[in-house]
Short mmCIF file of N, CA and C in Angstrom, two decimals:
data_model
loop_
_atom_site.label_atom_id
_atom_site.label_comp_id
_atom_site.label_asym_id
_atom_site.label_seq_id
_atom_site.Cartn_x
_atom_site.Cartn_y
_atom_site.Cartn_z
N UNK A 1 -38.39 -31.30 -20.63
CA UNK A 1 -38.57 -29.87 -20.46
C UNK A 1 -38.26 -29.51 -19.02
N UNK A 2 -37.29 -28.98 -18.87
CA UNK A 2 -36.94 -28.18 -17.29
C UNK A 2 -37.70 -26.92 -17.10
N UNK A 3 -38.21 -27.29 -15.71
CA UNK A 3 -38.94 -25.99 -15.04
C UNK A 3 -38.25 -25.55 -14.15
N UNK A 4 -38.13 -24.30 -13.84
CA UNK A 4 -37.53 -23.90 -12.65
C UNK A 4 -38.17 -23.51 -11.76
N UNK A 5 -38.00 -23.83 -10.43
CA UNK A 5 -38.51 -23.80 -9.22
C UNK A 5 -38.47 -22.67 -8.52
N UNK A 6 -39.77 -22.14 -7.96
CA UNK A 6 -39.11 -21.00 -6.97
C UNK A 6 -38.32 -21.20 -5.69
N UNK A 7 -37.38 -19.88 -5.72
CA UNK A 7 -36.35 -20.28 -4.36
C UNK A 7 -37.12 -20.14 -3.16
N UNK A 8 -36.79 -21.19 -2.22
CA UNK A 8 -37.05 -21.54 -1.04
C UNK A 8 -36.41 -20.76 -0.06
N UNK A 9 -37.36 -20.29 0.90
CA UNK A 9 -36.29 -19.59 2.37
C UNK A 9 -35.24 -20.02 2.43
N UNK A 10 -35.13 -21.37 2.65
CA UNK A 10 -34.00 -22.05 3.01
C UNK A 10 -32.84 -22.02 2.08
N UNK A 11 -33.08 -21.72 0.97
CA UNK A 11 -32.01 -21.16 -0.26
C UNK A 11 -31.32 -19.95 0.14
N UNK A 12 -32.28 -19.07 0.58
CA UNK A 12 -31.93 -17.39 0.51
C UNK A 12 -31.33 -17.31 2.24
N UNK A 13 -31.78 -18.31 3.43
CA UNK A 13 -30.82 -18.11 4.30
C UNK A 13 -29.36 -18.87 4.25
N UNK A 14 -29.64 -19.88 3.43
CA UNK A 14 -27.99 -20.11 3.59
C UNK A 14 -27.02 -19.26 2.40
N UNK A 15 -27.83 -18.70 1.28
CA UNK A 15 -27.05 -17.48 0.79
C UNK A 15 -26.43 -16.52 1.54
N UNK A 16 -27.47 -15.80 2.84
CA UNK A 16 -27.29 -15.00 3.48
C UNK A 16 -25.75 -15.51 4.43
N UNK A 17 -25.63 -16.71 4.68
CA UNK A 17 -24.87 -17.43 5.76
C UNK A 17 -23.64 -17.91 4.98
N UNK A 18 -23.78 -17.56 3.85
CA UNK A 18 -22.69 -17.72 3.02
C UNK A 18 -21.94 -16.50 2.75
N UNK A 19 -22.60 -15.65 2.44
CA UNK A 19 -22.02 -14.15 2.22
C UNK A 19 -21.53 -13.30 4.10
N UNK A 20 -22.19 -14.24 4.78
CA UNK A 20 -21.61 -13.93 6.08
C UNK A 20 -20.38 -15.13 6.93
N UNK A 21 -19.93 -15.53 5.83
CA UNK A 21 -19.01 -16.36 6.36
C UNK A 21 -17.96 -15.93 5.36
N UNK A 22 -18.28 -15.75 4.05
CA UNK A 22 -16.94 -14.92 3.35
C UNK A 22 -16.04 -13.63 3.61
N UNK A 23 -16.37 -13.08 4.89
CA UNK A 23 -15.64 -12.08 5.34
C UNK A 23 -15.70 -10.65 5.13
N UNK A 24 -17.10 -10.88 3.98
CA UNK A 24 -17.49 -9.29 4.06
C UNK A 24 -17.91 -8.55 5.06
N UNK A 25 -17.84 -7.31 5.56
CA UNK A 25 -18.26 -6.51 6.64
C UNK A 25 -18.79 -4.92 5.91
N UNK A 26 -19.23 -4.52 6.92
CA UNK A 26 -20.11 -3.55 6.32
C UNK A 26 -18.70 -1.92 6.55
N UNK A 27 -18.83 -1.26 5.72
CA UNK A 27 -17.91 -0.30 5.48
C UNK A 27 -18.18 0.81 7.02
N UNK A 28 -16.86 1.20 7.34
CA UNK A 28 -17.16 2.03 8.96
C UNK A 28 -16.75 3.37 8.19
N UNK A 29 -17.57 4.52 7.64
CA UNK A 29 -17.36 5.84 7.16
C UNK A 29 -16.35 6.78 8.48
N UNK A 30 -15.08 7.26 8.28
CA UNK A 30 -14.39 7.68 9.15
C UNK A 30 -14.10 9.24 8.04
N UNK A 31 -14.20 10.30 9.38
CA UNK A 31 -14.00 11.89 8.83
C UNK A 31 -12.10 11.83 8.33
N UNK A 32 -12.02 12.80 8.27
CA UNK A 32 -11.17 12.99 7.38
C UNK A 32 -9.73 13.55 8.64
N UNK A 33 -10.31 14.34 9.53
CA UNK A 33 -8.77 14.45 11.28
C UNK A 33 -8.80 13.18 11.79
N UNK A 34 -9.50 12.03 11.64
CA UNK A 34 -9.48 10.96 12.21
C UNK A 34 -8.63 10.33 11.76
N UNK A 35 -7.42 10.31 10.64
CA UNK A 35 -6.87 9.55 9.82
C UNK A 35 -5.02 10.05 10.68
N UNK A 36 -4.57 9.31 10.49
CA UNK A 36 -2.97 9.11 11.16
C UNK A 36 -2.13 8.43 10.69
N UNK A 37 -0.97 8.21 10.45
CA UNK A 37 0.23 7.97 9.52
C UNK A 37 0.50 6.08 9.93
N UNK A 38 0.48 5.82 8.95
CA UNK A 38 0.29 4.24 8.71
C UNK A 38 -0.53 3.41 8.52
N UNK A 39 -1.95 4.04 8.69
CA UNK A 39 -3.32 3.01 8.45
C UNK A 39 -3.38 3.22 7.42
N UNK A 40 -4.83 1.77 7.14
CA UNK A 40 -5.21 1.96 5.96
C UNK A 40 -6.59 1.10 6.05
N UNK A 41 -7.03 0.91 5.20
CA UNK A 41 -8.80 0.63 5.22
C UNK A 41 -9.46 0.88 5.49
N UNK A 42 -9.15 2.45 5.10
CA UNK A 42 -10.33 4.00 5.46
C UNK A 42 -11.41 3.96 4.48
N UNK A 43 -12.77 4.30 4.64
CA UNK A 43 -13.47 4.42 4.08
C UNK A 43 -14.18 5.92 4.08
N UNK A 44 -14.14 6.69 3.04
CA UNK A 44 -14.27 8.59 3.30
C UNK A 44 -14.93 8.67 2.36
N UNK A 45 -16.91 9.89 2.52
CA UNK A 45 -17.26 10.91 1.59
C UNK A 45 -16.17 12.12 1.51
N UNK A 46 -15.93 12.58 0.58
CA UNK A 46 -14.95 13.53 0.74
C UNK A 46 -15.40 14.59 -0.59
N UNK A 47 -15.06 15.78 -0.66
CA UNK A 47 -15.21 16.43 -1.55
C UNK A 47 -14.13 17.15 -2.40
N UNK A 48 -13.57 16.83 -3.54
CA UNK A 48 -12.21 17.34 -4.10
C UNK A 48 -12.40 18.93 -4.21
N UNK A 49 -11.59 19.77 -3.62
CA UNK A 49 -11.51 21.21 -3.71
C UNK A 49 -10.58 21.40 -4.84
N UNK A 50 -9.36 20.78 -4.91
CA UNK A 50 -8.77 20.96 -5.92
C UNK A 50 -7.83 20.27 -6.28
N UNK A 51 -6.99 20.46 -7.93
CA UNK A 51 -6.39 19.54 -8.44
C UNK A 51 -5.56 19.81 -9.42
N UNK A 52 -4.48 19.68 -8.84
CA UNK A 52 -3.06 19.95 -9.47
C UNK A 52 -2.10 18.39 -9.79
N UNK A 53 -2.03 18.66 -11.75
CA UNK A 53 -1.70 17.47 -11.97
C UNK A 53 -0.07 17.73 -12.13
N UNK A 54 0.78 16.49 -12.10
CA UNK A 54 2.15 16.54 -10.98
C UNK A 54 2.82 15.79 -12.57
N UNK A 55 2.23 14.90 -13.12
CA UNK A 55 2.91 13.99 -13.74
C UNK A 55 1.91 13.81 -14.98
N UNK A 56 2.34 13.80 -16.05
CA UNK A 56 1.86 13.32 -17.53
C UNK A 56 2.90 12.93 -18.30
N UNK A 57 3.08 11.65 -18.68
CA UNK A 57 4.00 11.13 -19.32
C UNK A 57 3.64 10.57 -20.35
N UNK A 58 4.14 10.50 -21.35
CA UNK A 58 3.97 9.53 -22.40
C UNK A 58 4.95 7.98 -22.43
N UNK A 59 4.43 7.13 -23.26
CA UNK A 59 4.80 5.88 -23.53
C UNK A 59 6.55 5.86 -23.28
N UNK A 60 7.35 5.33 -23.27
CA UNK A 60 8.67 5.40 -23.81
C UNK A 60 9.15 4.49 -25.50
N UNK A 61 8.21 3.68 -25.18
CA UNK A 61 8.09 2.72 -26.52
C UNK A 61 6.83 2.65 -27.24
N UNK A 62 6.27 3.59 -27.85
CA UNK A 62 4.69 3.21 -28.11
C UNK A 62 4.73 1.94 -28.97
N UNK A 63 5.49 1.76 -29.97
CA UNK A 63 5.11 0.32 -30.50
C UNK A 63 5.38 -0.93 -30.06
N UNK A 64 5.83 -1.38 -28.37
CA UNK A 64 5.90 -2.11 -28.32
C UNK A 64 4.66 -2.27 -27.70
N UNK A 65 4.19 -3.67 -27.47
CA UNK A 65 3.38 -3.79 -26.77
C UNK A 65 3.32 -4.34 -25.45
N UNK A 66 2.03 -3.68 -24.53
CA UNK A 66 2.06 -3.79 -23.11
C UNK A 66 1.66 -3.05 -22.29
N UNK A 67 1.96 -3.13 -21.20
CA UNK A 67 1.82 -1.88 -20.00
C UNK A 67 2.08 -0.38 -20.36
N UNK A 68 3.09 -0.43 -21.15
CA UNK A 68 3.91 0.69 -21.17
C UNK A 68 3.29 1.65 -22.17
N UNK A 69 2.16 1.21 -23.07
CA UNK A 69 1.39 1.97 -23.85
C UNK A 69 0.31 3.09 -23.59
N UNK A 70 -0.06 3.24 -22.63
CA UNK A 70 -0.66 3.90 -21.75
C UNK A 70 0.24 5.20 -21.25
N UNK A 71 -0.39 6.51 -21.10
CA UNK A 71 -0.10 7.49 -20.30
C UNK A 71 0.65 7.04 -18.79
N UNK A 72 1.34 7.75 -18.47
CA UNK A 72 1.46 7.52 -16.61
C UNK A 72 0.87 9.04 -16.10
N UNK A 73 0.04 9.26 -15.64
CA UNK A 73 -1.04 10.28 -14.81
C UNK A 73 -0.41 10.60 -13.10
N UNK A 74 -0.33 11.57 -12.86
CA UNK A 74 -0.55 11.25 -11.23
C UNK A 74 -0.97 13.14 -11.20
N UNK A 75 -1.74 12.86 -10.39
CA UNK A 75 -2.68 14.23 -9.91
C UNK A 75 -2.09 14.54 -8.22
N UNK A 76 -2.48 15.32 -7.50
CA UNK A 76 -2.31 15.58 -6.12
C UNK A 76 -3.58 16.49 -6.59
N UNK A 77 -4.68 16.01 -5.18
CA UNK A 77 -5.37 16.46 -5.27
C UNK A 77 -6.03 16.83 -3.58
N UNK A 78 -6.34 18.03 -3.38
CA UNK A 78 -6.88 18.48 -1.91
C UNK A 78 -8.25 17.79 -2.02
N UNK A 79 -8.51 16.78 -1.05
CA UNK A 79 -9.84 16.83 -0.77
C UNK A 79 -9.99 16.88 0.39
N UNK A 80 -11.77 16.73 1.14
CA UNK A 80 -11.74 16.95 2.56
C UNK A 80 -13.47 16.94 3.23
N UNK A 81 -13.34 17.07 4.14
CA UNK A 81 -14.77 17.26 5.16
C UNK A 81 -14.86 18.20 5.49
N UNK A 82 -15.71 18.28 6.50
CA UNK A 82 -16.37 18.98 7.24
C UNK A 82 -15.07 19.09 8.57
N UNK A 83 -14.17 18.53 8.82
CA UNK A 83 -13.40 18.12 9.86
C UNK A 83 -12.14 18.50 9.59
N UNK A 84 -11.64 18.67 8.50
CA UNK A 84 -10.04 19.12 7.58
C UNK A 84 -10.19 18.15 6.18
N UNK A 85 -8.92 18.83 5.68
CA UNK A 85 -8.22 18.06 4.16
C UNK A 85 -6.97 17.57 4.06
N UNK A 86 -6.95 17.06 3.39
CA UNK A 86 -5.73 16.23 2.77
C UNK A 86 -5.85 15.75 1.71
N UNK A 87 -3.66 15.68 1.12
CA UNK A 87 -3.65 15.46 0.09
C UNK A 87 -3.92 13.93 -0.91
N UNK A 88 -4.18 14.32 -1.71
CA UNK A 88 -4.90 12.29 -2.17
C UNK A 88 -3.76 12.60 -3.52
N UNK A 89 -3.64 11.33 -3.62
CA UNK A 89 -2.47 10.94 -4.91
C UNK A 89 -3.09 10.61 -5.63
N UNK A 90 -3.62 11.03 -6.95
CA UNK A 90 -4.28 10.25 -8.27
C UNK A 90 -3.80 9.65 -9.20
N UNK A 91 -3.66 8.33 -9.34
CA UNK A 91 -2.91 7.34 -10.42
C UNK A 91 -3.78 7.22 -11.94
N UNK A 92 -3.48 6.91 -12.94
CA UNK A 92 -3.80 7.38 -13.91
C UNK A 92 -5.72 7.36 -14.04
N UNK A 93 -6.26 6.26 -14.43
CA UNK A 93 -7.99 6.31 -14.48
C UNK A 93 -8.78 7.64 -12.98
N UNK A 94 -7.46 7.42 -11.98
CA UNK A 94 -8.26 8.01 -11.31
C UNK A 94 -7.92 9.17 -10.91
N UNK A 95 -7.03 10.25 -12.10
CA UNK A 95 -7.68 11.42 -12.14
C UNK A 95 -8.60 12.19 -12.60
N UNK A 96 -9.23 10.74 -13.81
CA UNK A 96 -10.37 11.32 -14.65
C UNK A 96 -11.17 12.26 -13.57
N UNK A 97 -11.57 10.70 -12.36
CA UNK A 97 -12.73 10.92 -11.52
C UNK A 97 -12.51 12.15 -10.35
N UNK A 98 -11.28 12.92 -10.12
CA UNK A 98 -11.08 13.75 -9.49
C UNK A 98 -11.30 14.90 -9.86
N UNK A 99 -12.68 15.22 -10.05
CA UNK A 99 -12.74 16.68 -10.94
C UNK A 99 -12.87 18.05 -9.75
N UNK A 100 -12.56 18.96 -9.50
CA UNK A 100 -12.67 20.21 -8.19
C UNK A 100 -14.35 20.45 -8.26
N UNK A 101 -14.73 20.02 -7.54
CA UNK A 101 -16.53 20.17 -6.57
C UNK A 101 -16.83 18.87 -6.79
N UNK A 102 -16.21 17.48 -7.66
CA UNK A 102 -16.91 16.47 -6.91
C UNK A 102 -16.93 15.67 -5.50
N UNK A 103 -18.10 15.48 -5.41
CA UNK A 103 -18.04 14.52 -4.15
C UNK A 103 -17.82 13.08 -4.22
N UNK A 104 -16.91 12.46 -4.26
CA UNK A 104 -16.62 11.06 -3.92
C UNK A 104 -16.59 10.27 -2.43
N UNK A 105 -16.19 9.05 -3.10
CA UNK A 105 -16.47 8.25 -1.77
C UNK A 105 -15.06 7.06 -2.08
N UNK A 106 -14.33 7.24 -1.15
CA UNK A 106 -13.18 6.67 -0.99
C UNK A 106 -12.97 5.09 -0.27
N UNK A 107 -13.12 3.88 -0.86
CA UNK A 107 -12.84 2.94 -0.23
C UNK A 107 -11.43 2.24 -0.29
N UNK A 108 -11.13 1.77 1.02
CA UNK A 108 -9.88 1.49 1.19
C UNK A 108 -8.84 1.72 0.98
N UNK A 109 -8.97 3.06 1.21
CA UNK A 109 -7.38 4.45 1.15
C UNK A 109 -6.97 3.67 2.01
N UNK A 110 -6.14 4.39 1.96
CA UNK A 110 -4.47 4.07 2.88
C UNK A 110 -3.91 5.40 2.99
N UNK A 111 -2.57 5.49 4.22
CA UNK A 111 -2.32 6.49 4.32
C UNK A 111 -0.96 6.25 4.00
N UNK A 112 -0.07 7.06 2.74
CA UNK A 112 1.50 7.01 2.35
C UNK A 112 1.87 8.10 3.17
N UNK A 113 3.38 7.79 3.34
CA UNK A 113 4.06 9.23 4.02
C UNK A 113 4.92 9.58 3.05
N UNK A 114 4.81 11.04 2.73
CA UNK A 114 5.85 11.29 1.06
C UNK A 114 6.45 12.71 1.75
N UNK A 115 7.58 12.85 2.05
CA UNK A 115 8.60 14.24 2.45
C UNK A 115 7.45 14.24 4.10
N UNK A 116 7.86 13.23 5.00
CA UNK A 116 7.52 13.19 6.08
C UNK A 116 6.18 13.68 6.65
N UNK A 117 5.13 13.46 5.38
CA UNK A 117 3.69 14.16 5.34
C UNK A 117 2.94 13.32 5.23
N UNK A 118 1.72 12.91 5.57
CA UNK A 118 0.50 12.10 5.22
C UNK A 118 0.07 12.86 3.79
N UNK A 119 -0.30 11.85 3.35
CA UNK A 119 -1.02 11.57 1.58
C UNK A 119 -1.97 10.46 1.53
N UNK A 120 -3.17 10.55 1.05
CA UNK A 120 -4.06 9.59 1.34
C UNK A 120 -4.23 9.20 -0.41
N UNK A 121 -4.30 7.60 -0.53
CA UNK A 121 -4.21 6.63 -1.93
C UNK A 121 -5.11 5.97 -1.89
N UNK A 122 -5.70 5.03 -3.28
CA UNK A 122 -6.21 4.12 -3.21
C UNK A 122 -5.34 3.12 -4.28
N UNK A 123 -4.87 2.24 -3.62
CA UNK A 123 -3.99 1.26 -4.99
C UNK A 123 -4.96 0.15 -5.35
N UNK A 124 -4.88 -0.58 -6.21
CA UNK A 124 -5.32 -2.03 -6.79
C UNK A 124 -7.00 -2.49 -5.76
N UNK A 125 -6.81 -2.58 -3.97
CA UNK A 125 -7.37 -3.15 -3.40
C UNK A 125 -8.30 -2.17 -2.66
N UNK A 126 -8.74 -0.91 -3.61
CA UNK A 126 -9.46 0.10 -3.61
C UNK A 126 -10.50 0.28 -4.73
N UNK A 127 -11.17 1.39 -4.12
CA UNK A 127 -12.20 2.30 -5.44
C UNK A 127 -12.39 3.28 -5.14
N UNK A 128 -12.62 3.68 -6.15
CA UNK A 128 -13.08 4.75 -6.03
C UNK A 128 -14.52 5.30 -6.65
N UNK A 129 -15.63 5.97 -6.13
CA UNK A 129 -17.04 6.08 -6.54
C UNK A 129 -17.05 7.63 -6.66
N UNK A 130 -17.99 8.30 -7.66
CA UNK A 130 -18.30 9.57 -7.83
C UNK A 130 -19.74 9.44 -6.91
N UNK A 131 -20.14 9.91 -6.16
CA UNK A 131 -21.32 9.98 -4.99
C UNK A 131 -22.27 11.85 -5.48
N UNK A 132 -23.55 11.72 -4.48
CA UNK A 132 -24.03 12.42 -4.81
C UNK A 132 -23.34 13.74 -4.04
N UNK A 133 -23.50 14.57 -4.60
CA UNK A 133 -23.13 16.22 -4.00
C UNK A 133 -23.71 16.25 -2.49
N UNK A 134 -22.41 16.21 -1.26
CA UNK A 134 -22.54 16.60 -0.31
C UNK A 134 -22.89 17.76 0.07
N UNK A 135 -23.60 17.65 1.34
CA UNK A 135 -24.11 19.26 2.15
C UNK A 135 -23.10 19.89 2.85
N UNK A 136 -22.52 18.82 3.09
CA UNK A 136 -21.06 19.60 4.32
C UNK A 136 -20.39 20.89 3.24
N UNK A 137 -19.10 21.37 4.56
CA UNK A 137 -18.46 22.51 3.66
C UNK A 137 -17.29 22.28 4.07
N UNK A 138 -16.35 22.19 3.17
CA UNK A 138 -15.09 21.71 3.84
C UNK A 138 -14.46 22.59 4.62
N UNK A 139 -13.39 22.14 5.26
CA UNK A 139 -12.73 22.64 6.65
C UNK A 139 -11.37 22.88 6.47
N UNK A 140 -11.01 24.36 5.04
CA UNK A 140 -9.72 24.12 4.71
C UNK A 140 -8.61 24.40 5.50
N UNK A 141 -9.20 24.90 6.60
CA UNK A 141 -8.18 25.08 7.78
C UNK A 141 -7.37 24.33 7.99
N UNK A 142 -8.33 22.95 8.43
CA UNK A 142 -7.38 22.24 9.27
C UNK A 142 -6.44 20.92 8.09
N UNK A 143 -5.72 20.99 7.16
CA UNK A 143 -4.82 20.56 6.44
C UNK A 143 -3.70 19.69 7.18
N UNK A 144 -4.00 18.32 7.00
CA UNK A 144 -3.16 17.07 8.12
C UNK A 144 -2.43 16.71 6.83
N UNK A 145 -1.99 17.22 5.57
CA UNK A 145 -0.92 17.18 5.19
C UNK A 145 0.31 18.60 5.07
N UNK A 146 -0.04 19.47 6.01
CA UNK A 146 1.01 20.42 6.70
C UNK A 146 1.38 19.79 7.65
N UNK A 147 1.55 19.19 7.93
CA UNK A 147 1.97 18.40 9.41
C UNK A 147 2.89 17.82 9.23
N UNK A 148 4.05 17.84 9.87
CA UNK A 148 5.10 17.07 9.34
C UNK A 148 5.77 15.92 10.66
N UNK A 149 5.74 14.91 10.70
CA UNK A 149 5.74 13.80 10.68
C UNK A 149 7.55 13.09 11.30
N UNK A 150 7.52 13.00 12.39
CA UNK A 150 9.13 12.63 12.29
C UNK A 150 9.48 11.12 12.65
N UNK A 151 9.84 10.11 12.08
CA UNK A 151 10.17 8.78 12.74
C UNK A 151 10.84 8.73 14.14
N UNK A 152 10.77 8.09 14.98
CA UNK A 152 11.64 8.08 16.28
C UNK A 152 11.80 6.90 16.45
N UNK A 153 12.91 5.92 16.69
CA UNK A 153 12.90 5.03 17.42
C UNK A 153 12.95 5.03 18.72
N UNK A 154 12.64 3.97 19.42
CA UNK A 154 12.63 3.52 20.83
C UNK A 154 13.60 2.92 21.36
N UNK A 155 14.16 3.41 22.13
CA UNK A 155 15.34 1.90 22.43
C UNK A 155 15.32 1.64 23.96
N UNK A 156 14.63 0.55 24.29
CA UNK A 156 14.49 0.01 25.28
C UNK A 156 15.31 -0.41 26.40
N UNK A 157 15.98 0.18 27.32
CA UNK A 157 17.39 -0.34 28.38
C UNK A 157 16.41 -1.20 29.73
#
């Protein structure tokens, strides 16, 4: 007959020393003007103001089977802070969660540049969370996807 033992400190600190050696870190919440063309592993409360869907497609083959059975979705959707807004790209599951007055919470956006503009995503190595209803009020003024964006190279003599 096996009994099980209660866990020992010494269990629960080298758990702790384990989960701190796998490379997790604690999420750094960044506003929404703080964001600039090429990063990514933003973490944002944000609140969707609104949502204009861009793309609804159907299957091309419904009876075959695969990937391709599924809708293709993509939303553009304004969300934002207390600080400005910008536009977010919604891929299919996640325009369910983009509804106009929720508050979400954005992990590991990234920032795309689409017609020389910032657009903020979350692909594969993201989530996305529905959060509780923020107090802030957004700041539709200040819009950092009106901004338009020009490449320059450098050339060094």
């Amino acid at each position: 007959m096996a009994t099980k033992s209660p866990t020992s400190s010494t269990q629960k600190q080298d758990g702790a020393a384990a989960a701190k050696k796998s490379g997790l870190r604690k999420p750094v919440f960044v506003k929404v003007d703080s964001l600039k063309p090429g990063t990514n592993g933003h973490t944002l409360v944000v609140k969707v103001v609104s949502v204009n869907t861009v793309l609804n497609k159907k299957p091309r083959n419904p009876t075959f089977r695969g990937p391709q059975t599924q809708n293709t979705k993509i939303a553009e959707c304004l969300i934002g802070d207390e600080t400005g807004t910008i536009l977010f790209t919604a891929r299919n599951e996640q325009v369910e969660l983009m509804k106009a007055g929720n508050t979400v919470i954005l992990r590991n956006a990234k920032i795309d540049m689409f017609k020389a503009s910032m657009r903020l995503a979350v692909d594969k190595w993201g989530l996305i969370e529905i959060a509780e209803p923020a107090e802030f009020v957004v700041n539709e003024d200040n819009n950092l996807s009106l901004i338009e964006y020009e490449l320059v190279s450098v050339v060094e003599s």
